[in-house]
Amino acid sequence: MKPKIILGCDHAGFDLKNIIIKYLEKKGYDITDAGTYEEKTCDYPIIAKEVAQRVATKEFEKGILICGTGIGMSIVANKVKGIRAAVVSDTCSAKMSRLHNDSNILCFGARIIGTELAKDIVDIWLNTTFLEERHLKRLEMIEN
Ligand code: RB5
């Protein structure tokens, strides 16, 4: 069963978000688009907060946030309890953020990485399972 995923972006991530949504829908994922829905300048904290809260309440298993760098989105998302957002620009970090950190929100920057790398990162991130073992204790430490 594929996870329910919510995506959000600001104006800088708008085009890449639409590409990723189409890409994931073709693969059969159940996608919800939390906006922004136009290229007009907007404030990423509003979108990041909504996506993070909807992942934290378990309405969605995973979230993806795209802005210019991925950084602003991740800063906001990580303020929501239960969220482990990772800013990723390479496939190794995407994999490790799942294996060791059980990241539940993936952030990246449309001004930092290209479309094909973004697709690879998303694929690896969605298909890598958390290792638990010694890492579960560390996640509990983050929570507490
Ligand atoms: C918008 O210009 C830009 O600041 C935003 O997309 C993001 O990169 C913030 O971290």
PDB file of C-alpha atoms and ligand atoms in Angstrom:
ATOM      1  CA  MET A   1       0.000   0.000   0.000  1.00  0.00           C
ATOM      2  CA  LYS A   2       1.528   3.310  -1.103  1.00  0.00           C
ATOM      3  CA  PRO A   3       1.650   6.091   1.514  1.00  0.00           C
ATOM      4  CA  LYS A   4      -0.648   9.127   1.355  1.00  0.00           C
ATOM      5  CA  ILE A   5       1.582  12.098   0.600  1.00  0.00           C
ATOM      6  CA  ILE A   6       1.002  15.822   0.955  1.00  0.00           C
ATOM      7  CA  LEU A   7       3.086  18.296  -1.052  1.00  0.00           C
ATOM      8  CA  GLY A   8       3.558  22.006  -0.558  1.00  0.00           C
ATOM      9  CA  CYS A   9       5.663  24.735  -2.107  1.00  0.00           C
ATOM     10  CA  ASP A  10       6.095  28.476  -2.336  1.00  0.00           C
ATOM     11  CA  HIS A  11       6.403  30.465  -5.581  1.00  0.00           C
ATOM     12  CA  ALA A  12      10.040  29.349  -5.997  1.00  0.00           C
ATOM     13  CA  GLY A  13       9.083  25.689  -5.813  1.00  0.00           C
ATOM     14  CA  PHE A  14       5.850  25.959  -7.806  1.00  0.00           C
ATOM     15  CA  ASP A  15       7.024  24.505 -11.142  1.00  0.00           C
ATOM     16  CA  LEU A  16       9.033  21.688  -9.580  1.00  0.00           C
ATOM     17  CA  LYS A  17       6.153  20.778  -7.249  1.00  0.00           C
ATOM     18  CA  ASN A  18       3.825  20.349 -10.236  1.00  0.00           C
ATOM     19  CA  ILE A  19       6.390  18.135 -11.973  1.00  0.00           C
ATOM     20  CA  ILE A  20       6.829  15.971  -8.860  1.00  0.00           C
ATOM     21  CA  ILE A  21       3.072  15.668  -8.348  1.00  0.00           C
ATOM     22  CA  LYS A  22       2.572  14.427 -11.927  1.00  0.00           C
ATOM     23  CA  TYR A  23       5.533  12.069 -11.525  1.00  0.00           C
ATOM     24  CA  LEU A  24       4.173  10.542  -8.313  1.00  0.00           C
ATOM     25  CA  GLU A  25       0.580  10.339  -9.521  1.00  0.00           C
ATOM     26  CA  LYS A  26       1.775   8.362 -12.554  1.00  0.00           C
ATOM     27  CA  LYS A  27       3.362   5.922 -10.114  1.00  0.00           C
ATOM     28  CA  GLY A  28       0.018   5.503  -8.330  1.00  0.00           C
ATOM     29  CA  TYR A  29       0.627   7.571  -5.201  1.00  0.00           C
ATOM     30  CA  ASP A  30      -2.318   9.267  -3.490  1.00  0.00           C
ATOM     31  CA  ILE A  31      -1.239  12.927  -3.579  1.00  0.00           C
ATOM     32  CA  THR A  32      -2.703  15.995  -1.902  1.00  0.00           C
ATOM     33  CA  ASP A  33      -1.527  19.415  -3.060  1.00  0.00           C
ATOM     34  CA  ALA A  34      -1.443  21.953  -0.208  1.00  0.00           C
ATOM     35  CA  GLY A  35      -0.479  24.840  -2.515  1.00  0.00           C
ATOM     36  CA  THR A  36       0.674  27.349  -3.381  1.00  0.00           C
ATOM     37  CA  TYR A  37      -1.436  27.119  -6.533  1.00  0.00           C
ATOM     38  CA  GLU A  38       0.032  30.011  -8.501  1.00  0.00           C
ATOM     39  CA  GLU A  39       3.419  31.559  -9.278  1.00  0.00           C
ATOM     40  CA  LYS A  40       2.616  34.748  -7.352  1.00  0.00           C
ATOM     41  CA  THR A  41       4.976  35.457  -4.440  1.00  0.00           C
ATOM     42  CA  CYS A  42       3.785  33.914  -1.190  1.00  0.00           C
ATOM     43  CA  ASP A  43       5.109  33.147   2.306  1.00  0.00           C
ATOM     44  CA  TYR A  44       6.560  29.662   2.730  1.00  0.00           C
ATOM     45  CA  PRO A  45       5.929  29.496   6.533  1.00  0.00           C
ATOM     46  CA  ILE A  46       2.168  29.283   5.943  1.00  0.00           C
ATOM     47  CA  ILE A  47       2.447  26.306   3.588  1.00  0.00           C
ATOM     48  CA  ALA A  48       5.153  24.543   5.605  1.00  0.00           C
ATOM     49  CA  LYS A  49       3.126  24.829   8.810  1.00  0.00           C
ATOM     50  CA  GLU A  50       0.013  23.347   7.233  1.00  0.00           C
ATOM     51  CA  VAL A  51       1.881  20.411   5.673  1.00  0.00           C
ATOM     52  CA  ALA A  52       3.812  19.729   8.885  1.00  0.00           C
ATOM     53  CA  GLN A  53       0.678  19.767  11.028  1.00  0.00           C
ATOM     54  CA  ARG A  54      -1.161  17.409   8.682  1.00  0.00           C
ATOM     55  CA  VAL A  55       1.768  14.974   8.788  1.00  0.00           C
ATOM     56  CA  ALA A  56       2.150  15.314  12.569  1.00  0.00           C
ATOM     57  CA  THR A  57      -1.523  14.405  13.097  1.00  0.00           C
ATOM     58  CA  LYS A  58      -0.977  11.365  10.829  1.00  0.00           C
ATOM     59  CA  GLU A  59      -3.538  12.532   8.268  1.00  0.00           C
ATOM     60  CA  PHE A  60      -0.625  11.914   5.877  1.00  0.00           C
ATOM     61  CA  GLU A  61       2.239   9.495   6.308  1.00  0.00           C
ATOM     62  CA  LYS A  62       4.746  11.714   4.545  1.00  0.00           C
ATOM     63  CA  GLY A  63       5.147  15.264   3.258  1.00  0.00           C
ATOM     64  CA  ILE A  64       7.287  16.961   0.644  1.00  0.00           C
ATOM     65  CA  LEU A  65       8.076  20.684   0.787  1.00  0.00           C
ATOM     66  CA  ILE A  66       9.756  22.629  -1.994  1.00  0.00           C
ATOM     67  CA  CYS A  67      10.941  26.244  -1.861  1.00  0.00           C
ATOM     68  CA  GLY A  68      13.960  28.030  -3.312  1.00  0.00           C
ATOM     69  CA  THR A  69      16.504  26.229  -1.128  1.00  0.00           C
ATOM     70  CA  GLY A  70      14.393  23.878   1.002  1.00  0.00           C
ATOM     71  CA  ILE A  71      15.854  25.567   4.074  1.00  0.00           C
ATOM     72  CA  GLY A  72      13.010  27.885   5.098  1.00  0.00           C
ATOM     73  CA  MET A  73      10.462  25.105   4.695  1.00  0.00           C
ATOM     74  CA  SER A  74      12.523  22.754   6.874  1.00  0.00           C
ATOM     75  CA  ILE A  75      13.038  25.323   9.617  1.00  0.00           C
ATOM     76  CA  VAL A  76       9.280  25.834   9.890  1.00  0.00           C
ATOM     77  CA  ALA A  77       8.351  22.153   9.603  1.00  0.00           C
ATOM     78  CA  ASN A  78      10.781  21.138  12.338  1.00  0.00           C
ATOM     79  CA  LYS A  79       9.023  23.448  14.798  1.00  0.00           C
ATOM     80  CA  VAL A  80       5.987  21.155  14.723  1.00  0.00           C
ATOM     81  CA  LYS A  81       6.215  18.358  17.308  1.00  0.00           C
ATOM     82  CA  GLY A  82       6.630  14.959  15.726  1.00  0.00           C
ATOM     83  CA  ILE A  83       8.129  16.299  12.521  1.00  0.00           C
ATOM     84  CA  ARG A  84      11.553  15.278  11.334  1.00  0.00           C
ATOM     85  CA  ALA A  85      12.124  17.321   8.190  1.00  0.00           C
ATOM     86  CA  ALA A  86      15.319  16.842   6.197  1.00  0.00           C
ATOM     87  CA  VAL A  87      16.697  19.246   3.598  1.00  0.00           C
ATOM     88  CA  VAL A  88      18.238  17.081   0.934  1.00  0.00           C
ATOM     89  CA  SER A  89      20.218  17.831  -2.235  1.00  0.00           C
ATOM     90  CA  ASP A  90      21.678  14.373  -2.943  1.00  0.00           C
ATOM     91  CA  THR A  91      20.466  10.775  -3.041  1.00  0.00           C
ATOM     92  CA  CYS A  92      22.746   9.552  -0.239  1.00  0.00           C
ATOM     93  CA  SER A  93      21.322  12.083   2.232  1.00  0.00           C
ATOM     94  CA  ALA A  94      17.796  11.191   1.087  1.00  0.00           C
ATOM     95  CA  LYS A  95      18.457   7.541   1.902  1.00  0.00           C
ATOM     96  CA  MET A  96      20.195   8.224   5.218  1.00  0.00           C
ATOM     97  CA  SER A  97      17.479  10.623   6.375  1.00  0.00           C
ATOM     98  CA  ARG A  98      15.063   7.694   6.160  1.00  0.00           C
ATOM     99  CA  LEU A  99      17.369   4.916   7.430  1.00  0.00           C
ATOM    100  CA  HIS A 100      18.728   6.723  10.483  1.00  0.00           C
ATOM    101  CA  ASN A 101      16.386   9.655  11.117  1.00  0.00           C
ATOM    102  CA  ASP A 102      13.013   8.328   9.937  1.00  0.00           C
ATOM    103  CA  SER A 103      12.428  11.704   8.282  1.00  0.00           C
ATOM    104  CA  ASN A 104       8.731  12.221   7.650  1.00  0.00           C
ATOM    105  CA  ILE A 105       9.073  15.393   5.582  1.00  0.00           C
ATOM    106  CA  LEU A 106      11.426  15.793   2.647  1.00  0.00           C
ATOM    107  CA  CYS A 107      12.493  19.332   1.737  1.00  0.00           C
ATOM    108  CA  PHE A 108      14.488  20.445  -1.253  1.00  0.00           C
ATOM    109  CA  GLY A 109      15.243  23.581  -3.207  1.00  0.00           C
ATOM    110  CA  ALA A 110      14.096  24.193  -6.743  1.00  0.00           C
ATOM    111  CA  ARG A 111      16.931  26.702  -7.074  1.00  0.00           C
ATOM    112  CA  ILE A 112      19.454  24.118  -5.879  1.00  0.00           C
ATOM    113  CA  ILE A 113      18.724  20.832  -7.623  1.00  0.00           C
ATOM    114  CA  GLY A 114      17.497  19.883 -11.095  1.00  0.00           C
ATOM    115  CA  THR A 115      14.318  18.048 -12.006  1.00  0.00           C
ATOM    116  CA  GLU A 116      15.833  14.617 -12.610  1.00  0.00           C
ATOM    117  CA  LEU A 117      17.810  14.668  -9.370  1.00  0.00           C
ATOM    118  CA  ALA A 118      14.659  15.744  -7.528  1.00  0.00           C
ATOM    119  CA  LYS A 119      12.793  12.730  -8.955  1.00  0.00           C
ATOM    120  CA  ASP A 120      15.619  10.361  -7.906  1.00  0.00           C
ATOM    121  CA  ILE A 121      15.703  11.867  -4.421  1.00  0.00           C
ATOM    122  CA  VAL A 122      11.934  11.468  -4.055  1.00  0.00           C
ATOM    123  CA  ASP A 123      12.054   7.835  -5.261  1.00  0.00           C
ATOM    124  CA  ILE A 124      14.828   6.882  -2.849  1.00  0.00           C
ATOM    125  CA  TRP A 125      13.264   8.751   0.047  1.00  0.00           C
ATOM    126  CA  LEU A 126       9.870   7.104  -0.465  1.00  0.00           C
ATOM    127  CA  ASN A 127      11.330   3.618  -0.883  1.00  0.00           C
ATOM    128  CA  THR A 128      13.748   3.520   2.048  1.00  0.00           C
ATOM    129  CA  THR A 129      12.547   2.129   5.369  1.00  0.00           C
ATOM    130  CA  PHE A 130      13.690   3.332   8.792  1.00  0.00           C
ATOM    131  CA  LEU A 131      16.258   0.984  10.357  1.00  0.00           C
ATOM    132  CA  GLU A 132      15.031   1.281  13.973  1.00  0.00           C
ATOM    133  CA  GLU A 133      17.708  -0.760  15.836  1.00  0.00           C
ATOM    134  CA  ARG A 134      19.819   1.765  17.738  1.00  0.00           C
ATOM    135  CA  HIS A 135      18.125   4.710  16.057  1.00  0.00           C
ATOM    136  CA  LEU A 136      14.697   4.362  17.673  1.00  0.00           C
ATOM    137  CA  LYS A 137      16.134   5.418  21.033  1.00  0.00           C
ATOM    138  CA  ARG A 138      17.591   8.520  19.411  1.00  0.00           C
ATOM    139  CA  LEU A 139      14.263   9.482  17.854  1.00  0.00           C
ATOM    140  CA  GLU A 140      12.683   9.181  21.304  1.00  0.00           C
ATOM    141  CA  MET A 141      15.391  11.498  22.609  1.00  0.00           C
ATOM    142  CA  ILE A 142      14.500  14.040  19.898  1.00  0.00           C
ATOM    143  CA  GLU A 143      10.817  13.825  20.827  1.00  0.00           C
ATOM    144  CA  ASN A 144      11.508  14.328  24.511  1.00  0.00           C
TER     145      ASN A 144
HETATM  146  C1  RB5 B   1      11.830  32.847  -1.703  1.00  0.00           C
HETATM  147  O1  RB5 B   1      12.460  33.859  -2.398  1.00  0.00           O
HETATM  148  C2  RB5 B   1      12.843  32.054  -0.901  1.00  0.00           C
HETATM  149  O2  RB5 B   1      13.323  32.803   0.168  1.00  0.00           O
HETATM  150  C3  RB5 B   1      12.239  30.753  -0.413  1.00  0.00           C
HETATM  151  O3  RB5 B   1      11.766  30.043  -1.500  1.00  0.00           O
HETATM  152  C4  RB5 B   1      13.153  29.810   0.312  1.00  0.00           C
HETATM  153  O4  RB5 B   1      14.314  29.557  -0.399  1.00  0.00           O
HETATM  154  C5  RB5 B   1      13.399  30.074   1.730  1.00  0.00           C
HETATM  155  O5  RB5 B   1      14.114  29.330   2.420  1.00  0.00           O
END
